[in-house]
GROMACS .gro file of C-alpha atoms in nm:
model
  326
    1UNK     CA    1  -1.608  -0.345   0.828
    2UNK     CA    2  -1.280  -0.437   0.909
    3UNK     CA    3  -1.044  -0.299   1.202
    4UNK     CA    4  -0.687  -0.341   1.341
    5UNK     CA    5  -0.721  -0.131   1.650
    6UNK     CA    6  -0.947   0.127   1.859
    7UNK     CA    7  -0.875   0.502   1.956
    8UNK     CA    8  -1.109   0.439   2.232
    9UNK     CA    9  -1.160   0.145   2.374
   10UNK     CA   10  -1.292   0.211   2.731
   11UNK     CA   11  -1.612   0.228   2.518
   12UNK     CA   12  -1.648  -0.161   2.528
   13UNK     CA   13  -1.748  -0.136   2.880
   14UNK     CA   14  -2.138  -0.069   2.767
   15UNK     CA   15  -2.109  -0.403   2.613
   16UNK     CA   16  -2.160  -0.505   2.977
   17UNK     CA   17  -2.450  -0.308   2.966
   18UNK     CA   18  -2.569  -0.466   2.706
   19UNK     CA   19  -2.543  -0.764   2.830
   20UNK     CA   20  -2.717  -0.750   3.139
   21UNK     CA   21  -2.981  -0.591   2.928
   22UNK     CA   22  -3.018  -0.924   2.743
   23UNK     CA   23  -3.030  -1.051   3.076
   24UNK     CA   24  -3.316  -0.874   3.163
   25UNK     CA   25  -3.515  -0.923   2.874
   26UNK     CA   26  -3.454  -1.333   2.944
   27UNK     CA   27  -3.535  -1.304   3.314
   28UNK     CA   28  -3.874  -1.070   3.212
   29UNK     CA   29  -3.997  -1.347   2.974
   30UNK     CA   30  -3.958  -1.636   3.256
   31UNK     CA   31  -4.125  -1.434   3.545
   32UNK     CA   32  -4.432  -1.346   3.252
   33UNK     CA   33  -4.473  -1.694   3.187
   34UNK     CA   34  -4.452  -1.804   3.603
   35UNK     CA   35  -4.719  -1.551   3.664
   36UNK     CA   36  -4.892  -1.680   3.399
   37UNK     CA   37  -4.908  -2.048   3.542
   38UNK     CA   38  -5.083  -1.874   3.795
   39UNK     CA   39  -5.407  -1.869   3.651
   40UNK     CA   40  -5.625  -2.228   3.770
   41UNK     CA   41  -5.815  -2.247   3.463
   42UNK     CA   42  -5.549  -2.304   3.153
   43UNK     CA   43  -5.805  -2.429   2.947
   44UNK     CA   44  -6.013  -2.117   2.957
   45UNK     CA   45  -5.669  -1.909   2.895
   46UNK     CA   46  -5.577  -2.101   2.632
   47UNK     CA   47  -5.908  -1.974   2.431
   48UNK     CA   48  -5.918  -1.630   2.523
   49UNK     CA   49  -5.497  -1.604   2.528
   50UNK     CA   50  -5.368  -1.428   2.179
   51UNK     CA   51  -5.185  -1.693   1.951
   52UNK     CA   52  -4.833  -1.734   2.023
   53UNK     CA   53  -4.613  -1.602   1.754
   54UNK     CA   54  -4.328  -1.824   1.878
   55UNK     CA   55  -3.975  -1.733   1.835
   56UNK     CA   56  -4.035  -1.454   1.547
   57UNK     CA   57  -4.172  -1.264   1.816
   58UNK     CA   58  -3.776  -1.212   1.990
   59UNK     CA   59  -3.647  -1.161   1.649
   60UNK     CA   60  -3.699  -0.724   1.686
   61UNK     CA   61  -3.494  -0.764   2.076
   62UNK     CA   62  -3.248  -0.988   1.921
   63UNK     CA   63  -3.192  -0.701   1.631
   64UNK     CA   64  -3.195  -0.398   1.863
   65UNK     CA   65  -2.898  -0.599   2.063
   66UNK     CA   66  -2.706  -0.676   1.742
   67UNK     CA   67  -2.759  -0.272   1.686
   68UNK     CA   68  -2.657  -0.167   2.024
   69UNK     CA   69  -2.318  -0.379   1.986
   70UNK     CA   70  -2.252  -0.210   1.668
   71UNK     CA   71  -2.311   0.124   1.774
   72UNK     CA   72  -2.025   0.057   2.080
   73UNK     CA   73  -1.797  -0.081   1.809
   74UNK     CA   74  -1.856   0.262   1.612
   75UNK     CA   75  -1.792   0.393   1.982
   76UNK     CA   76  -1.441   0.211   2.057
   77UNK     CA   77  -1.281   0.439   1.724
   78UNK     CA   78  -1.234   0.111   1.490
   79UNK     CA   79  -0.917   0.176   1.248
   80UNK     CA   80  -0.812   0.021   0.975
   81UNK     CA   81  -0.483   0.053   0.754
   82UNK     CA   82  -0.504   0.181   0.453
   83UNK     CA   83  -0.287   0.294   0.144
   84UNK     CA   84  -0.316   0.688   0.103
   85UNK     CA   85  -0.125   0.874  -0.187
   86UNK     CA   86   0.189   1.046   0.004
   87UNK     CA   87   0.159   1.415  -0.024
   88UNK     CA   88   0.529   1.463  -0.042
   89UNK     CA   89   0.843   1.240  -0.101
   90UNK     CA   90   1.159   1.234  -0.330
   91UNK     CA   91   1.229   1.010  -0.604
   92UNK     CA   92   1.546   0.971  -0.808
   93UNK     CA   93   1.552   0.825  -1.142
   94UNK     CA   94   1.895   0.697  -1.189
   95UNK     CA   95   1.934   0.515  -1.525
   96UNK     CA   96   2.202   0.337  -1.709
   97UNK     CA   97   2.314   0.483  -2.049
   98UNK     CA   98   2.643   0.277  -2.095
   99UNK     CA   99   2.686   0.074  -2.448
  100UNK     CA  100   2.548  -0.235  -2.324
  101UNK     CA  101   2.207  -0.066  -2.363
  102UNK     CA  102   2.259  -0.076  -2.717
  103UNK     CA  103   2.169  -0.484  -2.660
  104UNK     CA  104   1.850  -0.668  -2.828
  105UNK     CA  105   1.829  -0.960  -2.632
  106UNK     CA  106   1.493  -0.696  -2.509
  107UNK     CA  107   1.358  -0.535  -2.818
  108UNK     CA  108   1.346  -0.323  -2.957
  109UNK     CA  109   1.662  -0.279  -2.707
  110UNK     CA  110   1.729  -0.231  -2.357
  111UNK     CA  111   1.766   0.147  -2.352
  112UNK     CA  112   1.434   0.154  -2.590
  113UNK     CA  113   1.245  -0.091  -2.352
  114UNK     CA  114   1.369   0.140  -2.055
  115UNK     CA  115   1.288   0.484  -2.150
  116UNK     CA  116   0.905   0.370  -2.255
  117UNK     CA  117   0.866   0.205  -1.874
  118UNK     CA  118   1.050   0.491  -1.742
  119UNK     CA  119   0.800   0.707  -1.863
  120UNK     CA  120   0.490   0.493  -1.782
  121UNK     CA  121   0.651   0.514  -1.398
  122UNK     CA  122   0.673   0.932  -1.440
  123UNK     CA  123   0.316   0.885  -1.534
  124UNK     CA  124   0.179   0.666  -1.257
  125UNK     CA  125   0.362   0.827  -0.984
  126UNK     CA  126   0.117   1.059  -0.746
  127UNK     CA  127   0.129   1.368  -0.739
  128UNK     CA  128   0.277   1.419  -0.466
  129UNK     CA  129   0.574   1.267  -0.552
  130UNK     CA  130   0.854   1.504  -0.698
  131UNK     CA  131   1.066   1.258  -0.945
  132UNK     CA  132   1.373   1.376  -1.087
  133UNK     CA  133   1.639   1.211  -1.343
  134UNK     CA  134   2.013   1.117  -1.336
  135UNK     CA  135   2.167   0.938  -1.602
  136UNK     CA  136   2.541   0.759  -1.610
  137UNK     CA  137   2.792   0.595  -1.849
  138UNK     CA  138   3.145   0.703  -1.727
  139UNK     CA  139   3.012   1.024  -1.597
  140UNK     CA  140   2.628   1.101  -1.399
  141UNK     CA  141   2.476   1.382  -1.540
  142UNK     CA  142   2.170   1.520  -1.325
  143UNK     CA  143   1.960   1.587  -1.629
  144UNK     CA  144   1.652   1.666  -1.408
  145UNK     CA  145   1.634   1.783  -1.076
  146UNK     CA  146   1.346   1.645  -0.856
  147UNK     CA  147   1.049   1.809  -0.967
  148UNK     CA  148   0.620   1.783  -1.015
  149UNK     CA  149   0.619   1.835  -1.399
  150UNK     CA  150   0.585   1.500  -1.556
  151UNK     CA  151   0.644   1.603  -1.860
  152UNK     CA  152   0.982   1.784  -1.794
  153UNK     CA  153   1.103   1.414  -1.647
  154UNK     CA  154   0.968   1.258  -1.903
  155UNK     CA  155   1.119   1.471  -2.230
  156UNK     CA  156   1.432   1.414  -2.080
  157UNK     CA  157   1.412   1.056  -2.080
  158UNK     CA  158   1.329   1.066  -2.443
  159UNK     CA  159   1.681   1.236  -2.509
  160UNK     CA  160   1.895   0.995  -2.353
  161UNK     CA  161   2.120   0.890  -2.547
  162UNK     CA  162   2.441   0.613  -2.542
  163UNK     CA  163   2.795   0.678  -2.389
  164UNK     CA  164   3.152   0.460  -2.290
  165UNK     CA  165   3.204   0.342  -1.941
  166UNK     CA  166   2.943   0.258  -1.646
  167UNK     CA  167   3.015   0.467  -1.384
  168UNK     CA  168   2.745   0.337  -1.161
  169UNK     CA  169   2.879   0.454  -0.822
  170UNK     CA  170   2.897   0.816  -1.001
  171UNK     CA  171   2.539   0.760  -1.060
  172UNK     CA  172   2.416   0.671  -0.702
  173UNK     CA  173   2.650   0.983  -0.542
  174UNK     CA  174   2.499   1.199  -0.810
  175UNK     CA  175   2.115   1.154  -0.731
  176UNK     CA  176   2.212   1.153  -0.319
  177UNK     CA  177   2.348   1.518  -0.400
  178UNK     CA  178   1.984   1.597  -0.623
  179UNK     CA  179   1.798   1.463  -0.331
  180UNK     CA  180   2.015   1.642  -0.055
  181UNK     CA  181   2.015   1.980  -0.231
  182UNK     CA  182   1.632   1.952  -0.289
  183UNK     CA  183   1.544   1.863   0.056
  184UNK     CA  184   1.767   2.202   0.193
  185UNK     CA  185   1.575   2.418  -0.036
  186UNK     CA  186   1.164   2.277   0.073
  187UNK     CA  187   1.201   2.104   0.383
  188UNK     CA  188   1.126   2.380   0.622
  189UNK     CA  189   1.009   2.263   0.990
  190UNK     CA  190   0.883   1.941   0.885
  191UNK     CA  191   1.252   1.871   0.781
  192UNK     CA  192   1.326   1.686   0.427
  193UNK     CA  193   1.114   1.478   0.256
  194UNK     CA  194   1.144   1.134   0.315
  195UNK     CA  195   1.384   1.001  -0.050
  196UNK     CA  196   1.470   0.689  -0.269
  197UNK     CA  197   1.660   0.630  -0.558
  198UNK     CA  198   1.566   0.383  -0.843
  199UNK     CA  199   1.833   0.272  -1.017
  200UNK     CA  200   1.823   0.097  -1.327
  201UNK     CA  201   2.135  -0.081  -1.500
  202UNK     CA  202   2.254  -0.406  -1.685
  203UNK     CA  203   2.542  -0.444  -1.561
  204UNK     CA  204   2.867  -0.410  -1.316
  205UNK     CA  205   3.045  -0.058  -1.291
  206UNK     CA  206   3.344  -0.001  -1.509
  207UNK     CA  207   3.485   0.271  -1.363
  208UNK     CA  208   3.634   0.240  -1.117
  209UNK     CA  209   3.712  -0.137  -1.130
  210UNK     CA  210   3.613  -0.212  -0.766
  211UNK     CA  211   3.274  -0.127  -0.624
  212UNK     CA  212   3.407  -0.059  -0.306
  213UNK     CA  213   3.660   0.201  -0.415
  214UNK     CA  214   3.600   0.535  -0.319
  215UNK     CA  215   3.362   0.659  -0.601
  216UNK     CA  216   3.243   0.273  -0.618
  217UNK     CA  217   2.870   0.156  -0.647
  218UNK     CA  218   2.893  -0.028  -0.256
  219UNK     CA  219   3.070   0.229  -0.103
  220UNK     CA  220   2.819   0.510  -0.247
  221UNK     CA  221   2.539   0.246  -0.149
  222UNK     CA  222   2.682   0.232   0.246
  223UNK     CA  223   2.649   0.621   0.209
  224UNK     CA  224   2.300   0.628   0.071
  225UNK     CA  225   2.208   0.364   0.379
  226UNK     CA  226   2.352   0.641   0.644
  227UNK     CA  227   2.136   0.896   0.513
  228UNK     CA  228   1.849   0.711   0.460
  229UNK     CA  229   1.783   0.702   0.129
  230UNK     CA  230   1.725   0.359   0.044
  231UNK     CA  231   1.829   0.235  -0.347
  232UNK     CA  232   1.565   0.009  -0.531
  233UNK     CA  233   1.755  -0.136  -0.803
  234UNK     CA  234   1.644  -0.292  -1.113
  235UNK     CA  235   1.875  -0.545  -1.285
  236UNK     CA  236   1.758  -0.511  -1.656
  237UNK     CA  237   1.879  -0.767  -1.941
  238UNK     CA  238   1.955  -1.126  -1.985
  239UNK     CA  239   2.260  -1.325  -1.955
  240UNK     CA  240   2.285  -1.370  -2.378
  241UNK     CA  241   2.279  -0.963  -2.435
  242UNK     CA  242   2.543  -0.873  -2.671
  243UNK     CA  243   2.650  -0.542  -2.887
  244UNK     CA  244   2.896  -0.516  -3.186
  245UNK     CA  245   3.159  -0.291  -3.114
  246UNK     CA  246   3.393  -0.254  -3.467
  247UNK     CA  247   3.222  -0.527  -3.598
  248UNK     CA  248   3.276  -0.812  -3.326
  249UNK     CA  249   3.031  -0.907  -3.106
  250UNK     CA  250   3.053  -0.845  -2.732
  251UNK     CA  251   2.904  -1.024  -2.443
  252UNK     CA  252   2.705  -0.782  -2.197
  253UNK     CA  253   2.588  -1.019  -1.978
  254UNK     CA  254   2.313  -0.803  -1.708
  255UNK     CA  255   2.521  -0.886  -1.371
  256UNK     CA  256   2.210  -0.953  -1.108
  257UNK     CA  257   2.473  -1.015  -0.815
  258UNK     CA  258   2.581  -0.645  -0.817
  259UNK     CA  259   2.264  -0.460  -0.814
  260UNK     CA  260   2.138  -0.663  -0.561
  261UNK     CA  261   2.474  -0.613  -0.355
  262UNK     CA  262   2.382  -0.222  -0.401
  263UNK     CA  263   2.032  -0.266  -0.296
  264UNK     CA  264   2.143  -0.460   0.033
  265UNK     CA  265   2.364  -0.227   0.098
  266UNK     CA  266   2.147   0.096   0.111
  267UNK     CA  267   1.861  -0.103   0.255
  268UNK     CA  268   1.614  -0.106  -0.091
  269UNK     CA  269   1.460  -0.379  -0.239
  270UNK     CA  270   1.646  -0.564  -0.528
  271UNK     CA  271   1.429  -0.636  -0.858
  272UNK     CA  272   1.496  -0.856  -1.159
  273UNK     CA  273   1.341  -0.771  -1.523
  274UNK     CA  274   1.441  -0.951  -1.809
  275UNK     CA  275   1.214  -0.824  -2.058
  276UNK     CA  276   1.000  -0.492  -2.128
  277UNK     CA  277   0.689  -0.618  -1.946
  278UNK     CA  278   0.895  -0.724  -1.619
  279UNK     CA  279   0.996  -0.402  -1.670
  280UNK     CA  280   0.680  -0.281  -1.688
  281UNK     CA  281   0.537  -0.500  -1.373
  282UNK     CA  282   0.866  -0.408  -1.159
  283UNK     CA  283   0.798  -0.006  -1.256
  284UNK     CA  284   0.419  -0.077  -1.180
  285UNK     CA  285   0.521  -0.224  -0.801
  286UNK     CA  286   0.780   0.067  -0.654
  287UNK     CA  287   0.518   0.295  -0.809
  288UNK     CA  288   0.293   0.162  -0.577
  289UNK     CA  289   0.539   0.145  -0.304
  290UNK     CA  290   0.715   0.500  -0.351
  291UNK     CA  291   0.345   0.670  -0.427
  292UNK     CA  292   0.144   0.560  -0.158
  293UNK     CA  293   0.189   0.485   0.230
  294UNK     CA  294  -0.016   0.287   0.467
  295UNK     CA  295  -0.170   0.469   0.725
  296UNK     CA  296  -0.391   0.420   1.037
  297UNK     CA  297  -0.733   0.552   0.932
  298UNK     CA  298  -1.072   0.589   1.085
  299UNK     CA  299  -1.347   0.297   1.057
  300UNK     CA  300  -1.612   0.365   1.238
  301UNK     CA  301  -1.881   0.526   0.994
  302UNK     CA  302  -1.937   0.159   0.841
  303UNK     CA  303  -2.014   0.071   1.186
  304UNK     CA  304  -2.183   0.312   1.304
  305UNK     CA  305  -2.423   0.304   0.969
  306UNK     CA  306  -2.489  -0.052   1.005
  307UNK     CA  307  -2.581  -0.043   1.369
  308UNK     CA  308  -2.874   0.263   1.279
  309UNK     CA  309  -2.964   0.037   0.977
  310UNK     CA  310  -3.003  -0.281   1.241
  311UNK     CA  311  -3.215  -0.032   1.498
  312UNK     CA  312  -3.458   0.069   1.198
  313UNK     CA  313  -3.485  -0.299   1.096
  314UNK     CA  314  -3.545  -0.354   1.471
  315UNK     CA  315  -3.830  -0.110   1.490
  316UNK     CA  316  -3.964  -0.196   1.193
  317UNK     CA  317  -4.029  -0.577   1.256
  318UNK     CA  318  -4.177  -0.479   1.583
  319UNK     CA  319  -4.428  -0.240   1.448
  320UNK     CA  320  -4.519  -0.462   1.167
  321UNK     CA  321  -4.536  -0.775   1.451
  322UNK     CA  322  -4.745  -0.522   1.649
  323UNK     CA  323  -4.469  -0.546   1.974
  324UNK     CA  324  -4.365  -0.266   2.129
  325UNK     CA  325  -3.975  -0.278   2.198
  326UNK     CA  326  -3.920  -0.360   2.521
   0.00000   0.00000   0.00000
């Protein structure tokens, strides 16, 4: 029953019509009862009058306004918002498959933990989404380009496997040409579909040393911002991560400053897991934010249904009250 705006609201003008119908139903009752004071002998009208039924007796007039209000409501186009599934969009899957993955400060490890929510995200996406894959270590490999078939995606995440180097800015320019070359071949007259890229990674780019070198993560993000493709990133891992590398341990700490300096950038959101269920939950929220849009819908059957459900009511009580409506 709830609303955020009319289509039509000139329609609220009957309320006045309503109103001075309630008007006349007050000023009908008081002339009745004046002409009715008329009479010299009240104790003879008093026997032969019908009982009074009191106030129960307004209770069918009272429901027949309550229906007509309704009813111009249902006529003023009520709409509310409301989250449809988008029918078509572009989603890149940009993951990290550097050594620091190897790390099991999230077990079984963080490339383990990120292929299994990777795939539950392939899963929940609509169907209108087409996903596609890009993985990066010192190179980006598109290893699926932005398709419908789940299961394509998803078999492809399964053979991910671990390389030197994170290349991260490689990674971002590598889904923006997927997502680019996709939206040439279907976009037709309604123009390209409307694109984001999820990236997922542990930690700073290696290669090259400064993000905001040419093929660096910022300046790629800047790019990614001018062609509006916003970047949801995902900073996986915890600050104790570490991997053994000729048998000495390594520090891989997850660097959280960086992927949210990428998301700012490009104008996505910026999302912290540090474990496979925050994985999980962060996978679970863009699904629901890349899958669905909120859109202005139309709200008036509910109204309209509950104003004929008030008129029957109305009708009913003054049939079984034996009134006729006035």
């Amino acid at each position: 029953m709830g609303f955020s705006g009319f289509t039509a609201p000139g329609w609220f003008l009957l309320l006045l019509v309503v109103a001075a119908l309630a008007v006349g139903y007050v000023w009908s009752l008081r002339r009745r009862r004046r002409d009715t004071l008329r009479f010299s002998n009240l104790e003879l009208l008093d026997r032969v009058a019908p009982r009074s039924q009191g106030w129960s007796k307004h209770v069918p007039v009272a429901l027949l306004g309550v229906s007509l209000v309704l009813l111009t409501v249902a006529l003023a186009g009520p709409t509310a918002e409301q989250r449809v599934p988008r029918n078509r969009a572009t989603v890149m899957l940009t993951m990290d498959v550097s050594l620091s993955m190897m790390a099991e400060d999230v077990r079984p490890s963080r490339l383990a933990a990120a292929k299994q929510a990777a795939k539950e995200f392939a899963d929940k996406l609509t169907s209108g989404i087409n996903l596609g894959l890009v993985s990066f270590a010192g190179t980006a490999t598109v290893m699926v380009p932005p398709t419908r078939d789940r299961t394509k995606v998803k078999q492809a995440i399964d053979s991910l496997r671990l390389s030197e180097a994170t290349a991260t800015g490689d990674g971002i320019k590598a889904s923006m040409m997927a997502i680019q070359s996709f939206g040439r071949m279907v976009g037709g007259a309604q123009g390209a579909p409307p694109a984001r890229i999820v990236l997922m990674a542990d930690g700073g780019q290696t290669i090259p040393r400064s993000p905001t070198a040419p093929r660096g993560a910022y300046t790629q993000a800047r790019a990614a911002k001018q062609a509006h493709v916003p970047i949801s990133t995902i900073s996986f891992g915890t600050r104790y991560g570490t991997i053994r590398i000729q048998g000495e341990r390594q520090p891989v700490e997850v660097d959280d400053e960086a992927m949210r300096r990428i998301a700012e950038l490009s104008g996505g959101e910026f999302h912290k897991a540090a474990s496979a269920e925050q994985l999980r939950r962060v996978y679970d929220t863009l699904g629901k934010q890349i899958g669905y849009e909120v859109k202005r819908t139309d709200a008036s059957k509910s109204w309209l249904a509950l104003g004929t459900l008030v008129a029957i009511v109305a009708v009913g009580m003054s049939l079984f009250l034996r009134q006729r409506l006035p």
